[in-house]
Coordinates of C-alpha atoms and ligand atoms in Angstrom, one line a residue:
X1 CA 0.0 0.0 0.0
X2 CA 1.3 3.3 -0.8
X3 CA 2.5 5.6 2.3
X4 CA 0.0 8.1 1.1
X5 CA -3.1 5.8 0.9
X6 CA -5.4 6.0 4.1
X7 CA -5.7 2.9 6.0
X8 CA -8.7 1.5 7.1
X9 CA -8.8 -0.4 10.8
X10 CA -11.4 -1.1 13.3
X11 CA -13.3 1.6 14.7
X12 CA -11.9 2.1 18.4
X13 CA -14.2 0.7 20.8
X14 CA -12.5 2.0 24.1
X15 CA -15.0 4.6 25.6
X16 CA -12.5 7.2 25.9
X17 CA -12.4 7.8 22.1
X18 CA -16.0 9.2 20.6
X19 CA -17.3 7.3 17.7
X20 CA -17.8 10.8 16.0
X21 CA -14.1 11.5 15.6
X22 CA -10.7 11.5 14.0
X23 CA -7.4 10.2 16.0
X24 CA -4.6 12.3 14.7
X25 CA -1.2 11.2 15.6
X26 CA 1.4 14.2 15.4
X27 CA 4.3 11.9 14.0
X28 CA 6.6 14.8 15.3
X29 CA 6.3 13.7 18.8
X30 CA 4.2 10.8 19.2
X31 CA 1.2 13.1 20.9
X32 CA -1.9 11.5 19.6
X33 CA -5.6 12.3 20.2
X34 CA -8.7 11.8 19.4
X35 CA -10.4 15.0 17.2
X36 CA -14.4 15.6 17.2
X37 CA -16.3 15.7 14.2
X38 CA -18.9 17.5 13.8
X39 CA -20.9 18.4 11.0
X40 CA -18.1 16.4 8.5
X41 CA -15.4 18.8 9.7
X42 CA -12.8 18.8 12.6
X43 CA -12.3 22.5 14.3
X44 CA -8.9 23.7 13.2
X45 CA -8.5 25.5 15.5
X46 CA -8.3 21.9 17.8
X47 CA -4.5 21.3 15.8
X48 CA -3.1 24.1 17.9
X49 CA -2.6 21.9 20.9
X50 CA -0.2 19.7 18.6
X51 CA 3.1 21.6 19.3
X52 CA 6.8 20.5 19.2
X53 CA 7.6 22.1 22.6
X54 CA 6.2 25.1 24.7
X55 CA 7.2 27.5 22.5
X56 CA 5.7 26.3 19.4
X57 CA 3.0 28.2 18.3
X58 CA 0.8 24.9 17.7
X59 CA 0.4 23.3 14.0
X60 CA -2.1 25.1 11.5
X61 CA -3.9 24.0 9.0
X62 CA -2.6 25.7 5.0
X63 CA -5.6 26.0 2.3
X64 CA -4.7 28.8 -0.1
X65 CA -8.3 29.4 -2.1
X66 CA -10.6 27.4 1.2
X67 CA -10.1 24.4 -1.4
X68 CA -11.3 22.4 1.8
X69 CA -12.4 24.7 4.7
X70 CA -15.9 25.5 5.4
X71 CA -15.8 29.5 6.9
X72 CA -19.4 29.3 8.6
X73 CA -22.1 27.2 9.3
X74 CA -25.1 28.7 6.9
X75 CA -28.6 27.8 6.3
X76 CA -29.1 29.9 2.9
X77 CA -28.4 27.8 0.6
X78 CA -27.5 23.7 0.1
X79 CA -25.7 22.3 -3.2
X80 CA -24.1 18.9 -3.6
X81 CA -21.9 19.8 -6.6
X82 CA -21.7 15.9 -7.4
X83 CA -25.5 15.5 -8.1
X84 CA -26.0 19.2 -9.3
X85 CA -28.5 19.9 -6.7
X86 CA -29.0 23.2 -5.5
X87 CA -31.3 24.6 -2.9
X88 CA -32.1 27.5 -1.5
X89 CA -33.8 27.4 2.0
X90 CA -34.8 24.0 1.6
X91 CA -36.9 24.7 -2.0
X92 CA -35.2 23.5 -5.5
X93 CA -33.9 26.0 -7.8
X94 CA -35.9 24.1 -10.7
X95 CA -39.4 25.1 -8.1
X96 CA -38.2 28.7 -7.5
X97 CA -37.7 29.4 -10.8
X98 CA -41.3 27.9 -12.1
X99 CA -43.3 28.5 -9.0
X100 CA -41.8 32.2 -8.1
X101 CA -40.6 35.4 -8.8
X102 CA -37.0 37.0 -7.9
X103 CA -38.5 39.5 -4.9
X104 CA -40.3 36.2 -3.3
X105 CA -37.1 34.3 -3.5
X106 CA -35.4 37.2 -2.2
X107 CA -37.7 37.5 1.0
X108 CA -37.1 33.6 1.4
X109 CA -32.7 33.8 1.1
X110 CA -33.7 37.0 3.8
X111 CA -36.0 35.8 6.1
X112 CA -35.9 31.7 6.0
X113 CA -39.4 31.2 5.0
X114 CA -41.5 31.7 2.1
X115 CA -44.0 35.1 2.1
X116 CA -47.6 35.1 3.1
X117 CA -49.5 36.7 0.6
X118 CA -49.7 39.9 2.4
X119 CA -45.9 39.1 3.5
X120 CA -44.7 39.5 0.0
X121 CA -47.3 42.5 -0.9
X122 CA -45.6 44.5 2.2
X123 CA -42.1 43.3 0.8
X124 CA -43.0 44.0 -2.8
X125 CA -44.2 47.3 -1.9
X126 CA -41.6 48.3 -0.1
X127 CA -38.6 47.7 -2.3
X128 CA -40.8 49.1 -5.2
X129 CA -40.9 53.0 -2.8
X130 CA -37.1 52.5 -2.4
X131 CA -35.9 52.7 -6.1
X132 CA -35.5 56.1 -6.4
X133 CA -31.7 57.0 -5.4
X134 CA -30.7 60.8 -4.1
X135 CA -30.0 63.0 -6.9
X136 CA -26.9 63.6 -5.9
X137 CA -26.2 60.0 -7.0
X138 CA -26.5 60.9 -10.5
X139 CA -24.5 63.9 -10.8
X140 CA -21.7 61.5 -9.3
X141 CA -22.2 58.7 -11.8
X142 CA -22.0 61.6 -14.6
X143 CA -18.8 62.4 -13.3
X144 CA -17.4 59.2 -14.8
X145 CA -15.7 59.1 -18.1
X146 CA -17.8 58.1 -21.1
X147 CA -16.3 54.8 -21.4
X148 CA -15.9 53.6 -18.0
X149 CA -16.9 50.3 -17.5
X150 CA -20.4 50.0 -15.6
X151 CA -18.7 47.6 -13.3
X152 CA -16.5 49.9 -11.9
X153 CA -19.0 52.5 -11.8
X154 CA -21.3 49.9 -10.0
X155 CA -19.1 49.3 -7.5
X156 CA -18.2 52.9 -6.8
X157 CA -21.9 53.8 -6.4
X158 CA -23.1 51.0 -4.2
X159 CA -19.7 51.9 -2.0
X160 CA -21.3 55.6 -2.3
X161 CA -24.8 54.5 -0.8
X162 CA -22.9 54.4 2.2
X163 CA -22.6 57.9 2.5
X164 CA -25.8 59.0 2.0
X165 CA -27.0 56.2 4.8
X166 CA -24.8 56.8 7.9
X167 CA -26.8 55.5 10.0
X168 CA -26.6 52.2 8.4
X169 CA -23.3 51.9 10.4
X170 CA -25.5 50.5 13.3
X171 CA -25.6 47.4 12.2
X172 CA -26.9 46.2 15.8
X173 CA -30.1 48.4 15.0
X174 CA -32.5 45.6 13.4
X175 CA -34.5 48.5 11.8
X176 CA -31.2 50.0 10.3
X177 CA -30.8 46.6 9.1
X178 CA -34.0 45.6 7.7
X179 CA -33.8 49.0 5.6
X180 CA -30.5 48.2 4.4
X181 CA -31.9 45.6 2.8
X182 CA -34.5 46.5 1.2
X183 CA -32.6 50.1 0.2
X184 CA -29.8 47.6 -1.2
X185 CA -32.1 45.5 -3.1
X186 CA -34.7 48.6 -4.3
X187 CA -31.6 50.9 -5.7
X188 CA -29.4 48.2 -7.0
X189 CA -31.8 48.2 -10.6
X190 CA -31.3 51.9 -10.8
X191 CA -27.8 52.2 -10.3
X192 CA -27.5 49.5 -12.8
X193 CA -29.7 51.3 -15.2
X194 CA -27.5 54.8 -14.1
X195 CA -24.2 53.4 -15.1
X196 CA -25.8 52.1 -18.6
X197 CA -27.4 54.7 -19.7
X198 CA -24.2 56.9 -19.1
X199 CA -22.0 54.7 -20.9
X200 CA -24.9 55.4 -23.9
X201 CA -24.7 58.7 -23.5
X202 CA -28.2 58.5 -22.9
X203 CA -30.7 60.6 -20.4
X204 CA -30.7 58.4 -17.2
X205 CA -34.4 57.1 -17.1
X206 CA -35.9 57.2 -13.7
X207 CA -37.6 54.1 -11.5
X208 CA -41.5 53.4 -12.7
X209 CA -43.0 52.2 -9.9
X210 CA -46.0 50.8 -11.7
X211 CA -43.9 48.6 -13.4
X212 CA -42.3 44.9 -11.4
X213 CA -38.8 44.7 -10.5
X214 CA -37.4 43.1 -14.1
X215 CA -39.8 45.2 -16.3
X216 CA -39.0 48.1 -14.1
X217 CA -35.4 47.5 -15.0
X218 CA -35.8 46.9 -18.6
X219 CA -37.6 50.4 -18.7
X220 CA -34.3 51.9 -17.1
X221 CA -32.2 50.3 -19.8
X222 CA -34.7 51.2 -22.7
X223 CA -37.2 54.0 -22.2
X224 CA -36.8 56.1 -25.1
X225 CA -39.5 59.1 -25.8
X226 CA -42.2 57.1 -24.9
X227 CA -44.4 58.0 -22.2
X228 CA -44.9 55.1 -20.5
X229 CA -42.5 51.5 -21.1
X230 CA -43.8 49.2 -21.8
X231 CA -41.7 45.5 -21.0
X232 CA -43.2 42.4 -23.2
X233 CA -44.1 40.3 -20.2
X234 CA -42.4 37.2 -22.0
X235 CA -39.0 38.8 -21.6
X236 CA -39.3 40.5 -18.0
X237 CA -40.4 37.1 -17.1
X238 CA -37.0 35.5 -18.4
X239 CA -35.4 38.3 -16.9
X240 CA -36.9 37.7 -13.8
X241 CA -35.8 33.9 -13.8
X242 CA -32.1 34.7 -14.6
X243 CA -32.7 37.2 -11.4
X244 CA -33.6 34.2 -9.5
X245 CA -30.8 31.9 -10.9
X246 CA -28.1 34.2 -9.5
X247 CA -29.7 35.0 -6.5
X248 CA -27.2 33.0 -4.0
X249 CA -24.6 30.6 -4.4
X250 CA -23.7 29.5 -0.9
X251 CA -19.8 30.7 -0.3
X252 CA -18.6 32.0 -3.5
X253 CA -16.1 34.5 -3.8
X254 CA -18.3 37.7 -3.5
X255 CA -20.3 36.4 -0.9
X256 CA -17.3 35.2 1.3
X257 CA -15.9 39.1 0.5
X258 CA -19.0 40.4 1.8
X259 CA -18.9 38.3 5.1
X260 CA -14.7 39.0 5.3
X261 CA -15.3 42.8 5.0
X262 CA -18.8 42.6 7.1
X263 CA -17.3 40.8 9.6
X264 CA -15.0 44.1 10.6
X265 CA -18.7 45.6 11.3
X266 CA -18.7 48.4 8.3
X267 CA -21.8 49.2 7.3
X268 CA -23.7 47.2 4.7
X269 CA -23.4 49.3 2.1
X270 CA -19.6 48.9 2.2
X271 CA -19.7 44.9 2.6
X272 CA -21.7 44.9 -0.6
X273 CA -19.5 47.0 -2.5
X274 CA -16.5 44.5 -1.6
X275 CA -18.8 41.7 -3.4
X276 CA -19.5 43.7 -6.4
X277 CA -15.8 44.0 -7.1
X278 CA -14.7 40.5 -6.2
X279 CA -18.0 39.4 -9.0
X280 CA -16.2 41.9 -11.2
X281 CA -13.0 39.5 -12.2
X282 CA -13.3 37.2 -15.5
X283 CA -13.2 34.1 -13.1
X284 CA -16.3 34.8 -11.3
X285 CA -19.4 36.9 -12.5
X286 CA -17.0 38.2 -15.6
X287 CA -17.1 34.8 -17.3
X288 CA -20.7 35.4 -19.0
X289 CA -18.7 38.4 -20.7
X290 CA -15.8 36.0 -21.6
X291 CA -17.9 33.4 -22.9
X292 CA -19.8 35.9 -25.6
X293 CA -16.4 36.8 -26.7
X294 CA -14.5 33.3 -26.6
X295 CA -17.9 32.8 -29.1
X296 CA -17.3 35.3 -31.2
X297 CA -13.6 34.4 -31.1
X298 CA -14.5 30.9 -32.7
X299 CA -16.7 32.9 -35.5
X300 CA -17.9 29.5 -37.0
X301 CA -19.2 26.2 -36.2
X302 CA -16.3 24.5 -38.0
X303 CA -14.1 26.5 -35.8
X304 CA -15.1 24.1 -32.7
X305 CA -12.2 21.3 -33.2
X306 CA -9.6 23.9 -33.1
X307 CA -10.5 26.0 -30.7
X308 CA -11.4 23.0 -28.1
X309 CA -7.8 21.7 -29.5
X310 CA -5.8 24.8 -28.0
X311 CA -8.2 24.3 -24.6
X312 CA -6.8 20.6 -24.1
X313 CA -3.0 22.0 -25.0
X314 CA -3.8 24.2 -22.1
X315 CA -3.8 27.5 -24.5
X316 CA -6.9 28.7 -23.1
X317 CA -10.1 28.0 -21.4
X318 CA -13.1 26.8 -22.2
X319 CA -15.2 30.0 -20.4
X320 CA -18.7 28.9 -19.2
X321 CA -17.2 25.3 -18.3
X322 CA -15.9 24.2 -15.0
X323 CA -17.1 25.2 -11.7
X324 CA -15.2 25.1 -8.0
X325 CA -18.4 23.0 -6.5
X326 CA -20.3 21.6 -9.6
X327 CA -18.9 18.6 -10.7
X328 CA -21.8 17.9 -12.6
X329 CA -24.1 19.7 -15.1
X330 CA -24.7 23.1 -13.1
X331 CA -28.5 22.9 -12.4
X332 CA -29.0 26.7 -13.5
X333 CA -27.6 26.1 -16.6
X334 CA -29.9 23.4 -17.6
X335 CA -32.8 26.0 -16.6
X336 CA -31.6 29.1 -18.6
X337 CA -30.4 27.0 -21.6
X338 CA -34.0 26.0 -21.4
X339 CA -35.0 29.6 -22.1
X340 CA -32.4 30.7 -24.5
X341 CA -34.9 29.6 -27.4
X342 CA -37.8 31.1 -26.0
X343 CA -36.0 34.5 -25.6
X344 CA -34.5 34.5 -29.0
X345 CA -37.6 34.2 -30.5
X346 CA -39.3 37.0 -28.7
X347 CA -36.7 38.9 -29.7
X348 CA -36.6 37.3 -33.3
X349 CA -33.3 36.4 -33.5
X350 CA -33.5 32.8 -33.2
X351 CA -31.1 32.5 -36.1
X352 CA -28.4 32.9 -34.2
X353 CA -24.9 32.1 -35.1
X354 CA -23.4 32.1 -31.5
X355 CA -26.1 30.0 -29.8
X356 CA -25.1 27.6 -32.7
X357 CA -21.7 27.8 -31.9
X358 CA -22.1 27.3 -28.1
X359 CA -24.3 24.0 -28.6
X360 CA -22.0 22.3 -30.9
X361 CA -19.2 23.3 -27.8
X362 CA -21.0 22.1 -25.2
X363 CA -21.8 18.6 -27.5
X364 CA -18.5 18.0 -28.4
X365 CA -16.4 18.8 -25.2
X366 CA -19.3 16.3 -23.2
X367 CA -18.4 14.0 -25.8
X368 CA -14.2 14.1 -25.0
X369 CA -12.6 12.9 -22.1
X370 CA -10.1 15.9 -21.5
X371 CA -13.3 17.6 -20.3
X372 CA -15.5 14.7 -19.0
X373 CA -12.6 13.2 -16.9
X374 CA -12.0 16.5 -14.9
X375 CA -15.9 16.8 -14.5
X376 CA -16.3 19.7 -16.8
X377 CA -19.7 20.4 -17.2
X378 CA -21.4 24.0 -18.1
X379 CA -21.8 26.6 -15.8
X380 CA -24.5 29.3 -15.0
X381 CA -22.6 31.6 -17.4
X382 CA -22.5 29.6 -20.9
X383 CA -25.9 30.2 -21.9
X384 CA -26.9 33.2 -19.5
X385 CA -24.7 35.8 -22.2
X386 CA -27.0 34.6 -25.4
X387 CA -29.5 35.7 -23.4
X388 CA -28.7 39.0 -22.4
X389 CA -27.4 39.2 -26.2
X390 CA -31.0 38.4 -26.8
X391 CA -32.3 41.4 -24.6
X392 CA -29.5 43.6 -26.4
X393 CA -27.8 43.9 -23.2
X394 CA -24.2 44.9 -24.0
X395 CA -21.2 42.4 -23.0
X396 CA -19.8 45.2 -20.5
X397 CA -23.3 45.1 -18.8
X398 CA -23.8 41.3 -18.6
X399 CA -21.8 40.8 -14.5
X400 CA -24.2 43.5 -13.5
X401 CA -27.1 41.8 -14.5
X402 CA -25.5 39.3 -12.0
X403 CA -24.9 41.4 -9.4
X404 CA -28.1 43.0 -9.5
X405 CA -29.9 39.8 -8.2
X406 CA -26.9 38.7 -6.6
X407 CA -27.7 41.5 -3.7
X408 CA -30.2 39.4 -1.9
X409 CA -27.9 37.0 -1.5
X410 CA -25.1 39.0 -0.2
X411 CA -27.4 40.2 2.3
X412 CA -28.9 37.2 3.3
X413 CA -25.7 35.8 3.7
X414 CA -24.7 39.1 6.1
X415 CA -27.7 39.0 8.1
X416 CA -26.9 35.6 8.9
X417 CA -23.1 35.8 9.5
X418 CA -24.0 39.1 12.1
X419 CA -26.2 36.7 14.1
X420 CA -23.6 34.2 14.2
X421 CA -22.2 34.0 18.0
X422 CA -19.3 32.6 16.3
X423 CA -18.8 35.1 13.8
X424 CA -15.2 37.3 15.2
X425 CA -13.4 39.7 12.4
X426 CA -12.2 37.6 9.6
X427 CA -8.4 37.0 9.7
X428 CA -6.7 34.3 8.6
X429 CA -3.2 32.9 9.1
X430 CA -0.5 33.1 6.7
X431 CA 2.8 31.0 6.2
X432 CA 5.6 33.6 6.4
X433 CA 8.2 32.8 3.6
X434 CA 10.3 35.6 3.5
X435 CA 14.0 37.2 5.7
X436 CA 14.0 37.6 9.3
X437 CA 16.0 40.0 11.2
X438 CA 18.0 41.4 8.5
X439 CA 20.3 44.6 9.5
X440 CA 19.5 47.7 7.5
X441 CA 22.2 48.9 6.8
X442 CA 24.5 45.6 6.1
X443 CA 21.5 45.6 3.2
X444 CA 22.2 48.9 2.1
X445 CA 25.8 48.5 1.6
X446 CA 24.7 45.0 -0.3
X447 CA 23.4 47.0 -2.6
X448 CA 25.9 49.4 -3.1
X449 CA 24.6 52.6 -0.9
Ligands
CMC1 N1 -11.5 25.0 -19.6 C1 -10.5 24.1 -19.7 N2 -9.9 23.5 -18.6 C2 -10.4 23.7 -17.4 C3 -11.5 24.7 -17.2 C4 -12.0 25.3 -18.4 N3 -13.0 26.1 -18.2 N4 -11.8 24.7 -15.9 C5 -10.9 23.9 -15.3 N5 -10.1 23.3 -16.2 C6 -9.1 22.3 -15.9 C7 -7.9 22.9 -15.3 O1 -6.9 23.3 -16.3 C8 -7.4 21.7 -14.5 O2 -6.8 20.8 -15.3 P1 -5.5 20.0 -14.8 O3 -6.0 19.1 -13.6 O4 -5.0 19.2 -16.0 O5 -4.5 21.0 -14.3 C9 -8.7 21.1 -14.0 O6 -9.7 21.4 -15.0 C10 -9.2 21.6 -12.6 O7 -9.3 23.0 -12.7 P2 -9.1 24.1 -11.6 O8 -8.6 25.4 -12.2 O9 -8.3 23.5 -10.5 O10 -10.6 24.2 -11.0 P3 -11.0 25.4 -10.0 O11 -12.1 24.7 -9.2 O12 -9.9 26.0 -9.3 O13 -11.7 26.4 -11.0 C11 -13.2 27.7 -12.3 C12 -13.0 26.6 -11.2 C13 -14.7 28.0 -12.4 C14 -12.4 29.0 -11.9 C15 -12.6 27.1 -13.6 O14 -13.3 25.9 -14.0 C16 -12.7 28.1 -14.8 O15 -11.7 28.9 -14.9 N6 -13.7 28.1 -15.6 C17 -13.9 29.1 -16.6 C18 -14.4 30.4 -16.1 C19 -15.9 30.3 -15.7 O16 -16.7 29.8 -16.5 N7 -16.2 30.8 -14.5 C20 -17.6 30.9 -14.1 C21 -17.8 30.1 -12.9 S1 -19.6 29.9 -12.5 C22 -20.1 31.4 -12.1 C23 -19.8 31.7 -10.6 O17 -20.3 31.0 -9.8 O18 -19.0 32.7 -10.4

């Protein structure tokens, strides 16, 4: 048997050593004990009694990326990335997004339990009277350059909310934080619609209030010299089930920035901001963006072999594939791919060259090992571009139309880590690799001062 290969002996049956636990034997010096586990995991902080001597500062555990560490305990939101199985509060993503709308699946991430019907009235109606942002808002957001990135602008105007809230800094105040929440959610549409219209060069178009949250949004984007907007209920609809797709995803990167910068107790406002920008970078929300150009990169279906050729020489990547939990088809992008046709023929463009493209990628690379045997399967973000393509949403637009619904989650996920009674300011450990005790000025006359 190979020294690395775990052993498997009888279970100890002394009484001393809990059924519900790992022995670990410091090899170092001989100390052995018996470790609890609880919940599939062993503390880690319980390894700092294994020390060499007095002095040692007690073993750690090293897991650059929490490849293998849970950070909290959370009841938001369960997926088994093997199965691709997600839930949120206990409901199916494949229920929420035929049974629901985004604000009642927000309420649930929120509050734990679905709406009454006057529950999600009240909640409806209150994040529909907190759209409007201060006006001072939009004079910032024209202060950006005409081709910033609405990212960027994004997350400097959620950061900005901030200011125009202090009192949101009393995060122990359960009204400051209930209006957080629903401010957060209400706003997060217009900024969104703000920072596009700007990069237009277009009048900003105001929250309509009549309108629900997606066709609300779509006006924002779109309102032109019409008097009133009026969405196609077919698309706000598949808007508003993209909304619910991106909702939450347990501890992603965004969402563990928001509860790493919450956890110092900054106001809300602040914690979000730090999850807009981590959803900013290509690996993350970006990758929609990426996967609309990668398509466009390949230009033609007869394209496919190569391209996928230079993935496997580890060239490039295949954007859209591949996911950090999901080893298995990603259950939201079974749903949207599902209404990618019925979108592009709203929109009458379901002679599309791209969408073509994509399914002949998604065929083939299911079809090869390279992919299959690292458990390469398509992501939320492969099909969720054609859409927005669809809606004429421009590529630089696309990871705010994940952050948007993305906000509930963030929250819901804060909420829950400030009621924590384990939750303590996030700071973690580091492996120090570089010179000790060096003499200053021995180093400047090593260098030739
Ligand atoms: N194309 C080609 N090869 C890939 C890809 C890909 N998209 N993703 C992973 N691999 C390979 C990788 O090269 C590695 O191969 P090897 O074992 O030979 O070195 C193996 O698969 C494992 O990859 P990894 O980088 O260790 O996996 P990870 O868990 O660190 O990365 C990921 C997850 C999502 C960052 C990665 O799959 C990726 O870069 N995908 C493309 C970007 C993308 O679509 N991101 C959206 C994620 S879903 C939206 C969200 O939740 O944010």
């Amino acid at each position: 048997m190979a020294d690395d290969q775990v052993q498997v002996a009888e279970p100890p049956t002394d009484a001393a050593t809990p059924a519900q636990s790992v022995t670990f034997t410091d090899n170092r010096t001989g100390q052995s004990k018996p470790l609890e586990v609880t919940e599939g995991t062993v503390r880690a902080m319980e390894l700092r009694q294994f020390k060499t001597d007095e002095e040692d500062f007690g073993l750690m555990t090293y897991d650059p990326a929490y490849l293998n560490t849970a950070s909290c305990r959370s009841a938001i939101t369960y997926i088994d990335g093997d199965k691709g199985i997600l839930q949120h509060r206990g409901y199916s993503i494949e229920d929420l997004c035929e049974h629901s709308s985004y604000l009642e699946v927000a309420y649930l991430l929120i509050h734990g339990e679905l709406p009454t019907a006057d529950q999600l009235a009240q909640w409806t109606h209150e994040v529909t009277m907190h759209t409007f942002v201060h006006e001072n808002l939009k004079v910032f957001v024209q202060g950006f350059r005409y081709d910033a990135h609405p990212m960027g602008m994004l997350l400097a105007t959620v950061g900005a909310l901030s200011t125009f809230y202090p009192d949101s800094k009393n995060i122990d105040d359960p009204e400051e934080r209930r209006m957080a929440a629903i401010r957060l959610i209400a706003k997060m549409p217009t900024l969104a619609g703000f920072a596009y219209r700007h990069t237009q060069g277009m009048p900003y178009v105001y929250p309509d209030n009549d309108l629900d949250y997606a066709g609300n949004f779509l006006g924002m984007l779109f309102k032109m010299t019409e008097l009133k907007y009026e969405p196609d209920p077919r698309l706000a609809k598949a808007l508003d089930t993209l909304f619910i797709l991106h909702a939450d995803h347990e501890q992603n990167c965004s969402t563990a920035a928001v509860r790493a910068v919450g956890s110092s107790q900054v106001d809300p406002y602040s914690a979000v901001a730090a999850g807009v920008a981590a959803l900013y970078g290509p690996l993350h929300g970006g990758a929609n963006e990426s996967v609309l150009r990668m398509l466009a990169r390949i230009e033609k279906i007869e394209n496919v072999p190569d391209f996928l050729k230079g993935v496997k020489d580890g060239n490039e990547r295949l954007m859209g594939f591949g996911h950090r939990v999901y080893k298995n088809y990603d259950p939201r992008a079974r749903i949207i791919k599902k209404h990618v046709d019925e979108v592009l023929e709203v929109t009458g463009s379901a002679e599309n060259p791209l969408l073509d493209i994509a399914v002949e990628l998604e065929k083939r690379a299911l079809d090869d090992d390279y992919f299959t045997s690292r458990k390469l399967y398509p992501n939320v973000d492969f099909y969720s571009g054609l859409i927005y393509e669809a809606l004429q949403i421009p590529r630089a637009m696309f990871t705010v139309m994940f952050a948007i619904p993305r906000t509930s989650g963030w929250i819901a996920q804060w909420l829950e880590m400030l009621d924590d009674p384990e939750t303590k300011i996030a700071r973690p450990r580091q492996i120090y690799t570089g010179h000790r005790d060096r003499d200053f000025l021995a180093g400047r006359a090593e260098v030739g001062r």
